[in-house]
C-alpha cells in the first residue's frame, strides 16, 4: 500500500503558475505509476497527467499538454505537477494517485488516492 498527501494548491490569476507536490509513504514508491487527476465542481474527476515508475515517461490530457509537466523523485518519494499558463477552467481539486499498472489514464485503475488540494484560477 501507499499513502499519498498533496500540497501546493492555492489561488492564482489566469496566466500564472503553481507547482503541486505529492508525498508518498512506503519503501516501494518507485514501483508505482503515478497520476494526477482533477475534479471541478459538478464534474467528474478527470485524468490530467501520468508519470511512469522511473519518471522517464509522462503522458497528459490534451487540455493540459504543453502547459503542465509531471516530475518524480524516487529518492524523496515525491511526485510534482508544474502547472504553467493556468486558465480558469483548470480550477478544481487536484489529486495524486498511484497504481501498479503501466501508463494508464483510467481513474478506475488507480486504487490509491490522496485527499486532494484545491487549485483556483481567477480570470
PDB file of C-alpha atoms in Angstrom:
ATOM      1  CA  UNK A   1       0.000   0.000   0.000  1.00  0.00           C
ATOM      2  CA  UNK A   2       0.998   3.632  -0.413  1.00  0.00           C
ATOM      3  CA  UNK A   3      -0.245   6.703   1.463  1.00  0.00           C
ATOM      4  CA  UNK A   4      -0.379   9.958  -0.515  1.00  0.00           C
ATOM      5  CA  UNK A   5      -0.542  13.572   0.655  1.00  0.00           C
ATOM      6  CA  UNK A   6      -0.826  16.509  -1.762  1.00  0.00           C
ATOM      7  CA  UNK A   7       0.262  20.097  -1.159  1.00  0.00           C
ATOM      8  CA  UNK A   8       0.854  23.312  -3.071  1.00  0.00           C
ATOM      9  CA  UNK A   9      -2.622  24.309  -4.142  1.00  0.00           C
ATOM     10  CA  UNK A  10      -3.885  27.872  -3.909  1.00  0.00           C
ATOM     11  CA  UNK A  11      -5.358  30.848  -5.693  1.00  0.00           C
ATOM     12  CA  UNK A  12      -3.621  32.186  -8.802  1.00  0.00           C
ATOM     13  CA  UNK A  13      -4.526  34.559 -11.604  1.00  0.00           C
ATOM     14  CA  UNK A  14      -5.011  33.321 -15.139  1.00  0.00           C
ATOM     15  CA  UNK A  15      -1.663  33.002 -16.877  1.00  0.00           C
ATOM     16  CA  UNK A  16       0.122  32.249 -13.628  1.00  0.00           C
ATOM     17  CA  UNK A  17       1.862  29.123 -12.374  1.00  0.00           C
ATOM     18  CA  UNK A  18       1.577  26.702  -9.485  1.00  0.00           C
ATOM     19  CA  UNK A  19       3.536  23.619  -8.518  1.00  0.00           C
ATOM     20  CA  UNK A  20       1.755  20.799  -6.749  1.00  0.00           C
ATOM     21  CA  UNK A  21       3.594  18.176  -4.783  1.00  0.00           C
ATOM     22  CA  UNK A  22       2.560  14.730  -3.594  1.00  0.00           C
ATOM     23  CA  UNK A  23       4.472  12.954  -0.828  1.00  0.00           C
ATOM     24  CA  UNK A  24       4.190   9.186  -0.636  1.00  0.00           C
ATOM     25  CA  UNK A  25       4.877   6.799   2.210  1.00  0.00           C
ATOM     26  CA  UNK A  26       6.293   3.336   1.763  1.00  0.00           C
ATOM     27  CA  UNK A  27       9.510   1.824   0.535  1.00  0.00           C
ATOM     28  CA  UNK A  28       8.061   0.671  -2.793  1.00  0.00           C
ATOM     29  CA  UNK A  29       7.183   4.100  -4.222  1.00  0.00           C
ATOM     30  CA  UNK A  30       9.452   3.546  -7.226  1.00  0.00           C
ATOM     31  CA  UNK A  31       7.325   0.591  -8.343  1.00  0.00           C
ATOM     32  CA  UNK A  32       4.162   2.670  -8.788  1.00  0.00           C
ATOM     33  CA  UNK A  33       2.932   4.573 -11.794  1.00  0.00           C
ATOM     34  CA  UNK A  34       1.716   7.944 -10.525  1.00  0.00           C
ATOM     35  CA  UNK A  35      -1.142  10.019 -11.833  1.00  0.00           C
ATOM     36  CA  UNK A  36      -2.619  13.459 -11.307  1.00  0.00           C
ATOM     37  CA  UNK A  37      -6.366  13.934 -11.612  1.00  0.00           C
ATOM     38  CA  UNK A  38      -8.674  16.882 -11.010  1.00  0.00           C
ATOM     39  CA  UNK A  39     -12.313  17.428 -10.236  1.00  0.00           C
ATOM     40  CA  UNK A  40     -14.161  20.652 -10.946  1.00  0.00           C
ATOM     41  CA  UNK A  41     -17.416  21.449  -9.135  1.00  0.00           C
ATOM     42  CA  UNK A  42     -20.275  19.444 -10.597  1.00  0.00           C
ATOM     43  CA  UNK A  43     -17.994  17.457 -12.885  1.00  0.00           C
ATOM     44  CA  UNK A  44     -16.439  14.017 -12.883  1.00  0.00           C
ATOM     45  CA  UNK A  45     -12.864  13.503 -11.784  1.00  0.00           C
ATOM     46  CA  UNK A  46     -10.641  13.561 -14.863  1.00  0.00           C
ATOM     47  CA  UNK A  47      -7.141  12.482 -15.734  1.00  0.00           C
ATOM     48  CA  UNK A  48      -4.521  15.234 -16.013  1.00  0.00           C
ATOM     49  CA  UNK A  49      -1.052  13.648 -16.124  1.00  0.00           C
ATOM     50  CA  UNK A  50       0.732  10.345 -15.658  1.00  0.00           C
ATOM     51  CA  UNK A  51       4.338   9.635 -14.694  1.00  0.00           C
ATOM     52  CA  UNK A  52       5.923   6.212 -15.146  1.00  0.00           C
ATOM     53  CA  UNK A  53       7.560   4.380 -12.245  1.00  0.00           C
ATOM     54  CA  UNK A  54      11.042   5.527 -13.271  1.00  0.00           C
ATOM     55  CA  UNK A  55       9.885   9.002 -14.284  1.00  0.00           C
ATOM     56  CA  UNK A  56      11.217   8.537 -17.807  1.00  0.00           C
ATOM     57  CA  UNK A  57       7.774   8.601 -19.431  1.00  0.00           C
ATOM     58  CA  UNK A  58       4.944  11.062 -18.996  1.00  0.00           C
ATOM     59  CA  UNK A  59       1.556  11.413 -20.661  1.00  0.00           C
ATOM     60  CA  UNK A  60      -1.042  14.156 -20.452  1.00  0.00           C
ATOM     61  CA  UNK A  61      -4.640  15.061 -21.132  1.00  0.00           C
ATOM     62  CA  UNK A  62      -4.959  17.105 -24.312  1.00  0.00           C
ATOM     63  CA  UNK A  63      -6.316  20.021 -22.296  1.00  0.00           C
ATOM     64  CA  UNK A  64      -3.029  20.466 -20.391  1.00  0.00           C
ATOM     65  CA  UNK A  65      -0.412  19.336 -22.926  1.00  0.00           C
ATOM     66  CA  UNK A  66       2.335  21.894 -23.281  1.00  0.00           C
ATOM     67  CA  UNK A  67       1.320  23.683 -20.068  1.00  0.00           C
ATOM     68  CA  UNK A  68       1.666  21.038 -17.329  1.00  0.00           C
ATOM     69  CA  UNK A  69       4.703  18.869 -16.582  1.00  0.00           C
ATOM     70  CA  UNK A  70       4.946  15.916 -14.224  1.00  0.00           C
ATOM     71  CA  UNK A  71       8.121  15.049 -12.294  1.00  0.00           C
ATOM     72  CA  UNK A  72       9.020  12.481  -9.678  1.00  0.00           C
ATOM     73  CA  UNK A  73      11.916  11.978  -7.295  1.00  0.00           C
ATOM     74  CA  UNK A  74      12.048   8.353  -6.199  1.00  0.00           C
ATOM     75  CA  UNK A  75      14.771   9.150  -3.697  1.00  0.00           C
ATOM     76  CA  UNK A  76      12.427  11.540  -1.886  1.00  0.00           C
ATOM     77  CA  UNK A  77       9.181   9.646  -2.593  1.00  0.00           C
ATOM     78  CA  UNK A  78       7.603  12.692  -4.234  1.00  0.00           C
ATOM     79  CA  UNK A  79       5.799  13.453  -7.461  1.00  0.00           C
ATOM     80  CA  UNK A  80       5.179  17.027  -8.591  1.00  0.00           C
ATOM     81  CA  UNK A  81       2.978  18.719 -11.148  1.00  0.00           C
ATOM     82  CA  UNK A  82       4.263  22.008 -12.563  1.00  0.00           C
ATOM     83  CA  UNK A  83       1.337  23.977 -13.952  1.00  0.00           C
ATOM     84  CA  UNK A  84       2.012  26.966 -16.208  1.00  0.00           C
ATOM     85  CA  UNK A  85      -0.226  29.294 -18.217  1.00  0.00           C
ATOM     86  CA  UNK A  86      -3.120  28.445 -15.939  1.00  0.00           C
ATOM     87  CA  UNK A  87      -6.676  29.038 -17.123  1.00  0.00           C
ATOM     88  CA  UNK A  88      -9.899  29.449 -15.136  1.00  0.00           C
ATOM     89  CA  UNK A  89     -11.011  26.066 -16.467  1.00  0.00           C
ATOM     90  CA  UNK A  90      -8.076  24.473 -14.631  1.00  0.00           C
ATOM     91  CA  UNK A  91      -9.862  25.226 -11.347  1.00  0.00           C
ATOM     92  CA  UNK A  92     -10.646  22.189  -9.243  1.00  0.00           C
ATOM     93  CA  UNK A  93      -9.435  19.812  -6.584  1.00  0.00           C
ATOM     94  CA  UNK A  94      -6.249  18.097  -7.708  1.00  0.00           C
ATOM     95  CA  UNK A  95      -5.487  14.559  -6.579  1.00  0.00           C
ATOM     96  CA  UNK A  96      -2.441  12.395  -6.928  1.00  0.00           C
ATOM     97  CA  UNK A  97      -2.959   8.688  -7.320  1.00  0.00           C
ATOM     98  CA  UNK A  98      -0.894   5.529  -7.584  1.00  0.00           C
ATOM     99  CA  UNK A  99      -1.239   2.291  -9.499  1.00  0.00           C
ATOM    100  CA  UNK A 100       0.781  -0.770 -10.383  1.00  0.00           C
ATOM    101  CA  UNK A 101      -0.492  -0.658 -13.972  1.00  0.00           C
ATOM    102  CA  UNK A 102       1.795   0.863 -16.613  1.00  0.00           C
ATOM    103  CA  UNK A 103       0.974   4.080 -18.468  1.00  0.00           C
ATOM    104  CA  UNK A 104      -2.727   4.164 -17.708  1.00  0.00           C
ATOM    105  CA  UNK A 105      -5.129   7.095 -17.556  1.00  0.00           C
ATOM    106  CA  UNK A 106      -8.359   5.470 -16.401  1.00  0.00           C
ATOM    107  CA  UNK A 107      -9.407   6.613 -12.944  1.00  0.00           C
ATOM    108  CA  UNK A 108     -10.708   3.130 -12.085  1.00  0.00           C
ATOM    109  CA  UNK A 109      -7.221   1.640 -12.469  1.00  0.00           C
ATOM    110  CA  UNK A 110      -5.732   3.792  -9.709  1.00  0.00           C
ATOM    111  CA  UNK A 111      -6.520   2.250  -6.294  1.00  0.00           C
ATOM    112  CA  UNK A 112      -4.571   4.677  -4.091  1.00  0.00           C
ATOM    113  CA  UNK A 113      -5.516   8.349  -3.723  1.00  0.00           C
ATOM    114  CA  UNK A 114      -4.535  11.399  -1.751  1.00  0.00           C
ATOM    115  CA  UNK A 115      -7.028  13.718  -0.116  1.00  0.00           C
ATOM    116  CA  UNK A 116      -6.662  16.434  -2.779  1.00  0.00           C
ATOM    117  CA  UNK A 117      -5.564  20.052  -2.884  1.00  0.00           C
ATOM    118  CA  UNK A 118      -7.633  22.975  -4.166  1.00  0.00           C
ATOM    119  CA  UNK A 119      -6.475  24.997  -7.159  1.00  0.00           C
ATOM    120  CA  UNK A 120      -8.425  28.126  -8.060  1.00  0.00           C
ATOM    121  CA  UNK A 121      -7.582  30.176 -11.142  1.00  0.00           C
ATOM    122  CA  UNK A 122      -9.200  33.604 -11.331  1.00  0.00           C
ATOM    123  CA  UNK A 123      -9.877  35.375 -14.604  1.00  0.00           C
TER     124      UNK A 123
END
